[in-house]
CSV table of C-alpha atoms and ligand atoms in Angstrom, one decimal:
chain,number,residue,atom,x,y,z
A,299,MET,CA,0.0,0.0,0.1
A,300,ARG,CA,1.3,3.4,-0.9
A,301,LYS,CA,2.3,5.6,2.2
A,302,VAL,CA,0.5,8.9,2.0
A,303,GLY,CA,2.1,11.8,4.2
A,304,LEU,CA,0.7,15.1,4.9
A,305,TYR,CA,3.2,18.1,5.7
A,306,TRP,CA,1.5,20.9,7.8
A,307,PHE,CA,3.4,24.0,7.2
A,308,GLY,CA,3.4,26.7,9.9
A,309,ASN,CA,6.4,28.7,10.8
A,310,ASP,CA,8.6,26.8,8.5
A,311,LEU,CA,7.8,28.3,5.1
A,312,ARG,CA,10.9,27.2,3.3
A,313,LEU,CA,12.7,24.6,1.6
A,314,HIS,CA,16.3,25.1,2.8
A,315,ASP,CA,17.4,23.6,6.2
A,316,ASN,CA,13.9,21.9,6.5
A,317,ALA,CA,14.9,18.7,8.0
A,318,ASN,CA,11.1,17.7,8.7
A,319,LEU,CA,10.5,18.1,4.9
A,320,THR,CA,13.5,16.2,3.9
A,321,LYS,CA,12.2,13.3,6.2
A,322,ALA,CA,8.7,13.5,4.7
A,323,ALA,CA,10.3,13.2,1.3
A,324,LEU,CA,12.1,10.1,2.2
A,325,GLU,CA,9.5,8.4,4.0
A,326,VAL,CA,6.2,8.5,2.0
A,327,ASP,CA,5.0,7.9,-1.6
A,328,ASP,CA,2.5,10.6,-2.0
A,329,LEU,CA,2.6,14.0,-0.1
A,330,LEU,CA,0.0,16.7,0.7
A,331,CYS,CA,1.7,20.2,1.5
A,332,ILE,CA,-0.8,22.1,3.6
A,333,TYR,CA,-1.1,25.5,5.0
A,334,CYS,CA,-4.0,26.4,7.1
A,335,LEU,CA,-5.1,30.1,7.2
A,336,ASP,CA,-7.4,30.3,10.1
A,337,PRO,CA,-10.3,32.4,9.9
A,338,HIS,CA,-9.8,33.3,13.6
A,339,TRP,CA,-6.9,35.5,12.6
A,340,LEU,CA,-9.1,38.2,11.1
A,341,MET,CA,-11.5,38.2,14.1
A,342,PRO,CA,-11.1,40.2,17.4
A,343,ASN,CA,-9.4,38.1,19.9
A,344,ARG,CA,-9.7,38.4,23.7
A,345,TYR,CA,-8.1,42.0,23.5
A,346,GLY,CA,-10.4,42.9,20.8
A,347,LEU,CA,-7.7,42.9,18.1
A,348,ALA,CA,-7.6,40.8,14.9
A,349,THR,CA,-4.4,38.8,14.7
A,350,LEU,CA,-3.3,39.8,11.3
A,351,SER,CA,-2.8,43.5,10.4
A,352,ALA,CA,-2.8,44.3,6.7
A,353,ASN,CA,1.0,44.4,6.8
A,354,ARG,CA,1.4,41.1,8.4
A,355,TRP,CA,-1.0,39.6,6.0
A,356,ARG,CA,0.7,40.9,2.9
A,357,PHE,CA,4.0,39.5,4.1
A,358,LEU,CA,2.5,36.1,4.9
A,359,LYS,CA,0.7,36.0,1.5
A,360,GLU,CA,3.8,36.7,-0.2
A,361,SER,CA,5.6,33.9,1.7
A,362,LEU,CA,2.9,31.5,0.8
A,363,ILE,CA,3.1,32.4,-2.8
A,364,ASP,CA,7.0,32.1,-2.8
A,365,LEU,CA,6.6,28.7,-1.2
A,366,ASP,CA,4.1,27.6,-3.6
A,367,LYS,CA,6.3,28.5,-6.5
A,368,ARG,CA,9.4,26.8,-4.9
A,369,LEU,CA,7.2,23.4,-4.6
A,370,GLN,CA,6.1,23.8,-8.1
A,371,LYS,CA,9.5,23.4,-9.2
A,372,LEU,CA,9.6,20.1,-7.6
A,373,GLY,CA,6.3,19.1,-9.0
A,374,GLN,CA,4.4,19.8,-5.8
A,375,HIS,CA,2.2,22.6,-4.9
A,376,LEU,CA,0.8,24.4,-1.6
A,377,LEU,CA,-2.6,23.7,-0.8
A,378,VAL,CA,-3.8,26.7,1.3
A,379,CYS,CA,-7.0,26.2,3.3
A,380,TYR,CA,-9.1,28.8,4.9
A,381,GLU,CA,-10.7,26.9,7.7
A,382,ALA,CA,-10.0,25.9,11.4
A,383,PRO,CA,-6.8,23.9,11.3
A,384,ILE,CA,-8.0,21.0,13.1
A,385,LYS,CA,-10.9,20.3,10.9
A,386,THR,CA,-9.0,20.8,7.8
A,387,ILE,CA,-6.2,18.4,8.7
A,388,TYR,CA,-8.6,15.9,9.9
A,389,ASP,CA,-10.8,15.9,7.0
A,390,LEU,CA,-7.8,15.7,4.5
A,391,ALA,CA,-6.0,13.1,6.6
A,392,SER,CA,-9.3,11.0,6.7
A,393,SER,CA,-10.1,11.4,2.9
A,394,HIS,CA,-6.7,10.7,1.7
A,395,LYS,CA,-5.9,7.8,4.2
A,396,VAL,CA,-2.8,9.7,5.4
A,397,SER,CA,-0.5,7.6,7.4
A,398,HIS,CA,2.1,10.0,8.5
A,399,ILE,CA,1.5,14.0,9.4
A,400,TYR,CA,4.7,16.0,9.7
A,401,ARG,CA,5.0,19.3,11.6
A,402,SER,CA,7.7,21.4,12.8
A,403,ARG,CA,7.8,21.4,16.7
A,404,GLN,CA,5.6,24.4,17.7
A,405,THR,CA,6.6,26.9,20.1
A,406,GLY,CA,3.1,28.2,21.0
A,407,TYR,CA,0.9,26.7,23.7
A,408,TYR,CA,-2.1,26.7,21.7
A,409,GLU,CA,-0.6,25.5,18.3
A,410,ASN,CA,0.6,22.7,20.4
A,411,GLN,CA,-2.7,22.1,21.8
A,412,GLN,CA,-4.2,21.8,18.1
A,413,GLY,CA,-1.4,19.2,17.5
A,414,LEU,CA,-2.6,17.1,20.6
A,415,ALA,CA,-6.3,17.4,19.8
A,416,LEU,CA,-5.5,15.9,16.3
A,417,GLN,CA,-3.4,13.1,17.6
A,418,LYS,CA,-6.2,12.1,19.8
A,419,HIS,CA,-8.7,12.1,16.8
A,420,LEU,CA,-6.2,10.4,14.5
A,421,PRO,CA,-4.9,7.6,16.6
A,422,PHE,CA,-3.7,5.5,13.8
A,423,VAL,CA,-1.7,8.4,12.0
A,424,GLN,CA,2.0,8.8,12.9
A,425,PHE,CA,3.0,12.3,14.1
A,426,VAL,CA,6.3,13.3,13.0
A,427,GLU,CA,7.7,16.4,14.8
A,428,THR,CA,11.2,17.9,14.3
A,429,ASP,CA,12.8,21.1,15.4
A,430,THR,CA,13.2,23.6,12.7
A,431,HIS,CA,12.4,26.7,14.3
A,432,SER,CA,15.2,26.7,17.0
A,433,LEU,CA,18.9,26.7,16.9
A,434,PHE,CA,19.3,23.5,19.0
A,435,ASN,CA,17.3,20.4,19.0
A,436,LEU,CA,15.5,19.6,22.1
A,437,ASP,CA,17.5,16.6,22.9
A,438,GLN,CA,20.7,18.5,22.5
A,439,LEU,CA,19.9,20.9,25.3
A,440,PRO,CA,22.2,20.0,28.4
A,441,PHE,CA,19.1,20.1,30.9
A,442,PRO,CA,15.6,18.8,30.8
A,443,LEU,CA,13.3,21.5,29.7
A,444,ALA,CA,11.6,21.2,33.1
A,445,LYS,CA,15.0,22.6,34.5
A,446,LEU,CA,15.3,25.4,32.0
A,447,PRO,CA,17.5,28.1,33.5
A,448,ALA,CA,15.7,30.9,35.2
A,449,THR,CA,17.6,33.6,33.6
A,450,PHE,CA,19.1,34.3,30.1
A,451,THR,CA,22.7,34.5,31.3
A,452,LYS,CA,22.4,31.0,32.8
A,453,PHE,CA,21.1,29.6,29.7
A,454,LYS,CA,23.7,31.2,27.4
A,455,ASN,CA,26.4,29.9,29.7
A,456,ALA,CA,25.0,26.4,29.5
A,457,VAL,CA,24.4,26.5,25.6
A,458,GLU,CA,26.8,28.6,24.0
A,459,GLN,CA,29.6,26.0,23.5
A,460,LEU,CA,27.4,23.3,22.1
A,461,SER,CA,28.0,22.2,18.7
A,462,LEU,CA,25.7,24.0,16.1
A,463,VAL,CA,23.5,21.7,13.9
A,464,LYS,CA,24.7,21.9,10.3
A,465,PRO,CA,21.9,23.4,8.2
A,466,GLN,CA,20.6,20.9,5.6
A,467,PRO,CA,20.7,21.7,1.8
A,468,PRO,CA,17.3,22.7,0.2
A,469,VAL,CA,14.8,19.8,-0.5
A,470,ASP,CA,15.5,19.1,-4.0
A,471,PHE,CA,13.0,16.0,-4.5
A,472,LEU,CA,9.4,15.5,-3.2
A,473,PRO,CA,6.9,12.7,-3.6
A,474,SER,CA,3.9,13.4,-5.9
A,475,SER,CA,0.9,15.2,-4.7
A,476,PRO,CA,-3.0,14.2,-5.1
A,477,ALA,CA,-4.4,16.5,-7.4
A,478,LEU,CA,-6.2,19.2,-5.2
A,479,LYS,CA,-6.3,22.9,-5.6
A,480,THR,CA,-7.7,25.8,-3.8
A,481,ASP,CA,-8.5,29.3,-5.0
A,482,TRP,CA,-7.3,30.6,-1.7
A,483,LEU,CA,-6.3,34.0,-2.8
A,484,SER,CA,-9.7,35.0,-3.8
A,485,ARG,CA,-11.3,33.5,-0.6
A,486,PHE,CA,-9.0,35.5,2.0
A,487,PRO,CA,-9.8,39.1,1.9
A,488,ASP,CA,-7.0,41.2,0.3
A,489,TYR,CA,-6.5,44.4,2.1
A,490,SER,CA,-3.4,46.3,1.6
A,491,ASN,CA,-1.7,49.2,3.1
A,492,SER,CA,0.3,50.7,0.1
A,493,GLU,CA,0.9,54.2,1.5
A,494,HIS,CA,4.3,53.4,2.8
A,495,GLU,CA,7.3,52.0,0.8
A,496,ILE,CA,7.5,48.3,1.3
A,497,VAL,CA,11.0,47.4,2.4
A,498,PHE,CA,10.3,43.8,3.6
A,499,TYR,CA,8.8,41.2,1.0
A,500,GLY,CA,7.8,37.9,2.6
A,501,GLY,CA,9.1,34.6,1.3
A,502,GLU,CA,12.2,32.4,1.3
A,503,THR,CA,13.5,34.0,-1.7
A,504,ALA,CA,13.6,37.4,-0.3
A,505,GLY,CA,14.8,36.2,3.1
A,506,LEU,CA,17.8,34.3,1.5
A,507,GLU,CA,18.6,37.5,-0.4
A,508,GLN,CA,18.7,39.6,2.9
A,509,LEU,CA,21.0,37.1,4.5
A,510,ARG,CA,23.2,37.3,1.5
A,511,ASN,CA,23.1,41.2,1.2
A,512,TYR,CA,23.7,41.6,4.9
A,513,LEU,CA,26.7,39.4,5.1
A,514,ALA,CA,28.1,40.8,1.8
A,515,SER,CA,28.3,44.2,3.2
A,516,SER,CA,30.5,44.9,6.5
A,517,SER,CA,27.4,45.7,8.7
A,518,ALA,CA,28.0,42.5,10.7
A,519,SER,CA,31.4,43.8,11.8
A,520,HIS,CA,29.7,47.1,13.3
A,521,TYR,CA,26.5,45.4,14.6
A,522,LYS,CA,27.1,46.0,18.3
A,523,GLU,CA,27.7,49.8,17.7
A,524,LEU,CA,24.8,50.0,15.6
A,525,ARG,CA,22.2,47.7,16.7
A,526,ASN,CA,20.3,50.5,19.2
A,527,GLU,CA,19.6,52.8,16.4
A,528,LEU,CA,16.0,53.7,15.8
A,529,ASP,CA,16.1,53.7,12.2
A,530,GLY,CA,18.3,52.6,9.5
A,531,TRP,CA,18.2,49.5,7.2
A,532,GLY,CA,22.0,48.3,7.8
A,533,ASN,CA,21.9,49.0,11.6
A,534,SER,CA,20.6,45.8,12.5
A,535,SER,CA,20.3,42.4,10.6
A,536,LYS,CA,16.4,42.9,9.8
A,537,PHE,CA,16.3,39.0,9.8
A,538,SER,CA,13.4,38.9,12.1
A,539,PRO,CA,10.4,38.9,9.7
A,540,TRP,CA,11.8,36.1,7.8
A,541,LEU,CA,12.9,34.3,10.7
A,542,ALA,CA,9.4,34.5,12.4
A,543,ASN,CA,7.7,33.0,9.1
A,544,GLY,CA,10.5,30.4,8.8
A,545,ASN,CA,11.4,31.8,5.4
A,546,LEU,CA,14.9,31.8,7.0
A,547,SER,CA,16.5,29.1,9.2
A,548,VAL,CA,18.4,30.4,12.3
A,549,ARG,CA,20.7,27.4,11.8
A,550,GLN,CA,21.6,28.8,8.3
A,551,ILE,CA,22.1,32.2,9.4
A,552,CYS,CA,24.5,31.0,12.2
A,553,PHE,CA,26.3,28.8,9.9
A,554,ASP,CA,26.7,31.8,7.5
A,555,ILE,CA,27.8,34.2,10.2
A,556,ASN,CA,30.6,31.6,11.0
A,557,GLN,CA,31.6,31.7,7.3
A,558,TYR,CA,31.5,35.6,7.3
A,559,GLU,CA,33.9,35.3,10.6
A,560,GLN,CA,36.2,33.0,8.8
A,561,GLN,CA,36.4,35.5,5.9
A,562,ALA,CA,36.2,38.8,7.3
A,563,GLY,CA,37.3,38.2,10.8
A,564,ALA,CA,35.4,37.7,14.2
A,565,ASN,CA,35.0,40.5,16.4
A,566,GLU,CA,32.7,41.5,19.3
A,567,SER,CA,29.8,42.5,17.0
A,568,THR,CA,29.9,39.3,15.0
A,569,TYR,CA,29.6,37.6,18.4
A,570,TRP,CA,26.9,39.9,19.4
A,571,LEU,CA,24.8,39.1,16.5
A,572,PHE,CA,25.1,35.2,17.6
A,573,TYR,CA,24.5,36.4,21.3
A,574,GLU,CA,21.0,38.0,20.2
A,575,LEU,CA,20.0,34.9,18.5
A,576,LEU,CA,20.6,33.2,21.7
A,577,TRP,CA,18.1,35.5,23.1
A,578,ARG,CA,15.6,34.3,20.6
A,579,GLU,CA,16.5,30.8,21.4
A,580,TYR,CA,16.1,31.2,25.2
A,581,PHE,CA,12.6,32.6,24.3
A,582,GLN,CA,11.9,29.5,22.3
A,583,TRP,CA,12.5,27.1,25.1
A,584,TYR,CA,10.9,29.5,27.6
A,585,ALA,CA,7.7,29.4,25.8
A,586,HIS,CA,7.7,25.6,25.5
A,587,HIS,CA,8.5,25.4,29.1
A,588,HIS,CA,5.9,27.9,30.5
A,589,GLY,CA,3.0,27.0,28.3
A,590,LYS,CA,0.0,29.1,28.7
A,591,HIS,CA,1.7,31.0,31.5
A,592,LEU,CA,3.3,33.0,28.6
A,593,PHE,CA,0.1,34.8,28.3
A,594,ALA,CA,-0.7,35.1,32.1
A,595,PHE,CA,-1.2,38.7,33.7
A,596,GLN,CA,1.4,37.7,36.5
A,597,GLY,CA,3.5,35.8,33.9
A,598,ILE,CA,5.7,33.2,35.6
A,599,ARG,CA,5.8,35.2,38.8
A,600,GLN,CA,3.4,34.9,41.8
A,601,GLN,CA,2.3,38.6,42.0
A,602,LYS,CA,0.2,40.5,39.7
A,603,PRO,CA,1.5,43.8,38.3
A,604,LEU,CA,-0.2,47.1,39.5
A,605,THR,CA,-1.5,47.9,36.1
A,606,SER,CA,-5.0,47.9,34.7
A,607,PHE,CA,-6.8,48.6,31.3
A,608,TYR,CA,-7.6,52.0,30.5
A,609,PRO,CA,-8.9,52.2,27.0
A,610,GLU,CA,-8.2,55.7,26.2
A,611,ARG,CA,-4.6,55.5,27.1
A,612,PHE,CA,-4.1,52.3,25.2
A,613,GLN,CA,-5.8,53.6,22.1
A,614,LYS,CA,-3.7,56.8,22.4
A,615,TRP,CA,-0.6,54.5,22.6
A,616,CYS,CA,-1.8,52.2,19.8
A,617,ASN,CA,-2.3,55.4,17.5
A,618,GLY,CA,1.1,57.1,18.5
A,619,ASN,CA,-1.0,59.9,20.2
A,620,THR,CA,0.5,60.1,23.7
A,621,PRO,CA,2.2,63.1,25.5
A,622,TYR,CA,5.7,61.3,24.6
A,623,PRO,CA,6.9,62.4,20.9
A,624,LEU,CA,9.5,59.4,20.8
A,625,VAL,CA,6.8,56.9,21.8
A,626,ASN,CA,4.5,58.5,19.2
A,627,ALA,CA,7.1,58.4,16.5
A,628,CYS,CA,8.0,54.8,17.2
A,629,MET,CA,4.2,53.6,17.2
A,630,LYS,CA,3.7,55.3,13.9
A,631,GLN,CA,6.6,53.7,12.4
A,632,LEU,CA,5.2,50.3,13.5
A,633,ASN,CA,1.8,51.1,12.3
A,634,ALA,CA,3.0,52.1,8.8
A,635,THR,CA,5.6,49.5,8.2
A,636,GLY,CA,5.0,46.6,10.6
A,637,PHE,CA,8.7,47.0,12.0
A,638,MET,CA,10.1,48.8,14.9
A,639,SER,CA,13.8,48.6,16.2
A,640,ASN,CA,14.4,46.9,19.4
A,641,ARG,CA,15.3,50.0,21.3
A,642,GLY,CA,12.1,51.5,20.1
A,643,ARG,CA,10.1,48.3,21.1
A,644,GLN,CA,11.6,48.6,24.7
A,645,ILE,CA,10.8,52.2,25.0
A,646,VAL,CA,7.2,52.0,24.0
A,647,ALA,CA,6.6,48.9,26.1
A,648,SER,CA,8.1,50.6,29.2
A,649,CYS,CA,5.9,53.6,28.5
A,650,LEU,CA,2.8,51.5,28.2
A,651,VAL,CA,3.5,49.7,31.6
A,652,ASN,CA,5.0,52.6,33.6
A,653,GLU,CA,3.8,55.8,32.2
A,654,LEU,CA,0.3,54.6,31.1
A,655,ALA,CA,0.0,51.9,33.8
A,656,VAL,CA,-1.7,49.6,31.1
A,657,ASP,CA,-1.9,45.9,31.6
A,658,TRP,CA,1.2,44.6,29.5
A,659,ARG,CA,-1.0,41.9,27.7
A,660,HIS,CA,-2.8,44.7,25.7
A,661,GLY,CA,0.5,45.8,24.2
A,662,ALA,CA,1.7,42.4,23.4
A,663,ALA,CA,-1.4,41.8,21.6
A,664,PHE,CA,-1.1,45.0,19.7
A,665,PHE,CA,2.2,44.0,18.7
A,666,GLU,CA,1.1,40.5,17.8
A,667,GLN,CA,-1.3,42.2,15.3
A,668,GLN,CA,1.2,44.8,13.9
A,669,LEU,CA,4.7,43.3,14.0
A,670,LEU,CA,5.8,41.6,10.5
A,671,ASP,CA,8.2,39.6,12.8
A,672,TYR,CA,5.5,38.6,15.3
A,673,GLU,CA,6.9,35.3,16.9
A,674,VAL,CA,4.9,34.0,20.0
A,675,ALA,CA,8.0,33.4,22.0
A,676,SER,CA,10.0,36.4,21.4
A,677,ASN,CA,7.0,38.8,21.6
A,678,TRP,CA,5.3,37.4,24.8
A,679,GLY,CA,8.8,36.6,26.5
A,680,ASN,CA,10.0,40.1,25.7
A,681,TRP,CA,6.9,41.8,26.9
A,682,GLN,CA,6.8,39.8,30.2
A,683,TYR,CA,10.6,40.6,30.7
A,684,LEU,CA,9.7,44.3,30.5
A,685,ALA,CA,6.6,44.2,32.5
A,686,GLY,CA,8.6,42.6,35.2
A,687,VAL,CA,6.8,39.2,35.1
A,688,GLY,CA,9.2,37.2,33.2
A,689,ALA,CA,12.9,36.2,33.2
A,690,ASP,CA,14.4,39.2,34.6
A,691,PRO,CA,15.8,38.9,37.9
A,692,ARG,CA,16.0,42.7,38.3
A,693,GLY,CA,12.1,43.2,38.0
A,694,LYS,CA,10.4,45.7,35.6
A,695,ARG,CA,12.4,47.8,33.3
A,696,HIS,CA,11.6,51.5,33.4
A,697,PHE,CA,13.0,53.5,30.6
A,698,ASP,CA,13.6,57.4,31.2
A,699,ILE,CA,11.9,58.6,27.7
A,700,GLU,CA,13.6,62.1,27.8
A,701,LYS,CA,17.0,60.4,28.4
A,702,GLN,CA,16.4,57.9,25.7
A,703,THR,CA,15.1,60.7,23.4
A,704,ARG,CA,18.4,62.8,24.0
A,705,GLN,CA,20.5,59.7,23.5
A,706,TYR,CA,18.9,57.9,20.5
A,707,ASP,CA,17.2,61.2,18.6
A,708,PRO,CA,19.3,64.1,19.7
A,709,ASP,CA,18.3,66.2,16.8
A,710,GLY,CA,14.6,65.1,16.7
A,711,LEU,CA,15.1,63.6,13.1
A,712,PHE,CA,13.4,60.1,13.9
A,713,ILE,CA,10.5,62.1,15.9
A,714,SER,CA,10.1,64.6,12.9
A,715,LYS,CA,10.2,61.9,10.4
A,716,TRP,CA,7.3,60.1,12.0
A,717,GLN,CA,5.4,63.0,13.2
A,718,GLY,CA,5.8,62.2,16.7
A,719,ASN,CA,5.2,65.7,18.1
A,720,ILE,CA,1.4,66.2,18.5
A,721,GLN,CA,-0.6,68.9,20.3
A,722,ASN,CA,0.0,68.7,23.9
A,723,LEU,CA,-3.0,67.0,25.1
A,724,PRO,CA,-3.7,65.5,28.6
A,725,LEU,CA,-3.4,61.8,28.6
A,726,ASP,CA,-6.7,61.3,30.1
A,727,SER,CA,-9.6,63.3,28.7
A,728,VAL,CA,-11.7,62.6,31.9
A,729,ASP,CA,-10.5,62.4,35.5
A,730,ALA,CA,-11.2,59.5,38.2
A,731,SER,CA,-14.7,61.1,38.9
A,732,ASP,CA,-15.4,61.3,35.1
A,733,TRP,CA,-15.0,64.9,35.0
A,734,PRO,CA,-13.7,66.4,31.9
A,735,VAL,CA,-9.9,67.2,32.2
A,736,LEU,CA,-9.1,70.7,30.7
A,737,ASP,CA,-6.2,71.5,28.3
A,738,GLN,CA,-3.2,72.9,30.3
B,1083,LIG,P1,18.9,42.1,15.2
B,1083,LIG,O1,19.3,43.2,16.3
B,1083,LIG,O2,19.5,42.1,13.9
B,1083,LIG,O3,19.2,40.7,15.7
B,1083,LIG,C1,19.3,39.5,15.1
B,1083,LIG,C2,18.1,38.5,15.5
B,1083,LIG,O4,18.5,38.2,17.0
B,1083,LIG,C3,16.7,39.0,15.2
B,1083,LIG,O5,16.4,38.9,14.1
B,1083,LIG,C4,16.0,38.3,16.4
B,1083,LIG,O6,15.8,37.0,15.8
B,1083,LIG,C5,17.0,38.0,17.4
B,1083,LIG,N1,17.0,39.0,18.5
B,1083,LIG,C6,17.5,40.0,18.8
B,1083,LIG,N2,17.0,40.8,19.8
B,1083,LIG,C7,16.0,39.9,20.4
B,1083,LIG,C8,15.4,39.8,21.5
B,1083,LIG,N3,15.4,40.9,22.6
B,1083,LIG,N4,14.5,38.9,21.7
B,1083,LIG,C9,14.4,37.8,21.0
B,1083,LIG,N5,15.3,37.6,19.8
B,1083,LIG,C10,16.0,38.8,19.6
B,1083,LIG,N6,11.4,39.6,18.0
B,1083,LIG,C11,10.7,38.9,17.1
B,1083,LIG,O7,11.4,38.2,16.3
B,1083,LIG,N7,9.5,38.8,17.2
B,1083,LIG,C12,8.8,39.5,18.1
B,1083,LIG,O8,7.4,39.3,18.1
B,1083,LIG,C13,9.4,40.5,19.0
B,1083,LIG,N8,8.6,41.1,20.1
B,1083,LIG,C14,9.4,41.9,20.9
B,1083,LIG,C15,8.6,42.7,21.6
B,1083,LIG,C16,9.3,43.4,22.7
B,1083,LIG,C17,8.6,44.2,23.8
B,1083,LIG,C18,10.5,43.6,22.7
B,1083,LIG,C19,11.4,44.5,23.5
B,1083,LIG,C20,11.4,43.0,21.7
B,1083,LIG,C21,10.6,42.0,20.8
B,1083,LIG,N9,11.3,41.3,19.8
B,1083,LIG,C22,10.8,40.3,18.8
B,1083,LIG,C23,12.9,41.4,19.9
B,1083,LIG,C24,13.8,42.3,18.9
B,1083,LIG,O9,13.1,43.4,19.2
B,1083,LIG,C25,13.4,41.9,17.4
B,1083,LIG,O10,13.8,40.5,17.2
B,1083,LIG,C26,14.6,42.8,16.6
B,1083,LIG,O11,14.4,44.2,16.8
B,1083,LIG,C27,14.4,42.5,15.2
B,1083,LIG,O12,15.2,43.3,14.3
B,1083,LIG,P2,16.5,42.6,13.7
B,1083,LIG,O13,16.2,41.3,13.1
B,1083,LIG,O14,17.1,43.7,13.0
B,1083,LIG,O15,17.5,42.3,14.9
């Protein structure tokens, strides 16, 4: 009997260094390649926000189209389904007598729950899960996941000398596909945000090009000096949107950084790029380990923060309409482009939690909606860290916005570019007794 496999794509939208896909190619006779567009992503979530902004949707769509083109070169194609994932996969697996389901190991708690539910409903199907989103494989970690170090520094010290897994060459052969097609592009609404120049194009092709271009310049040798800048293409690698969608493999990036070091020389900056990728790695395992606590108000701590939900303040923060020009500029940049520098993210997150006293989870949910590089582990993990409910032994981080403005935007160019200076309105339009607050 022919073995039929189903490859369930998620945050691994690529053919290079995809050990799971390579495995599928070797093990089955026919293969269905599936991506599930979950209709819930366009509906308000528990924070009243749809998961996919126009920018995120554009990037994802480009990634799917690019993957489909690459699959077609191997005689395959991507079947994109617009339905709840569990139902889609269950129906396809049942109707095609699927024997193996392949999926990359998921970082997110809810994505893992979906996998477990399917396993329960499809007891005779073999589920194959491989680490494709992390630098290390689970079984390489020098500690059981239950004993994940409580701080990044301890984690880094434990893993940074481990040998890196060599990235696999791109898949160059795939089993044939049952003839199934969907007209997914017309079914999923196409809303675009074309006002601003697009600098990030989704897909493996564009991701690999960014990796090549970045390492062909000398930027990596100056990364540590430049990484905190608020703007500027070459000041940081900009790998994150492609990494988040799995258009780029983190193992490929580290391998290529090593090659770069051999040719151009290693220095503190090239090490620091690796160091930041270890932060990403820490959050991957942190999310696995802490499961749904990643989304809890008190995070992984026992005490709840002293913040609440103030809809007006939150709205002003989202729109870049606060009394803080630097915060406004960063938020406007995010809304327009889907990207914000790491320094900007720290400043706006600190502002939401400290100056505006808003529950950090609303900020994390807004980032989830807007960031092209939204990634469950890095986003919620960083937010917890800043809100003082995560992996930071020092408690919450409070950035002095004026000092940050003097340091990172001394001439006000960034604020002016993104029109962060707005009329000086009070933060709340009414006081605690609902009495209108007058302009000062
Ligand atoms: P570079 O500075 O060039 O760094 C190289 C790579 O290292 C990045 O692409 C990223 O994969 C990793 N990295 C760097 N800094 C961090 C960090 N602090 N945590 C985890 N990984 C890191 N990053 C995401 O990829 N997705 C998110 O959803 C996300 N949300 C964030 C939310 C907040 C509140 C904060 C403070 C940070 C968040 N980050 C997130 C981390 C970081 O801001 C971005 O990874 C980085 O700005 C992306 O730009 P880059 O690729 O040029 O990074």
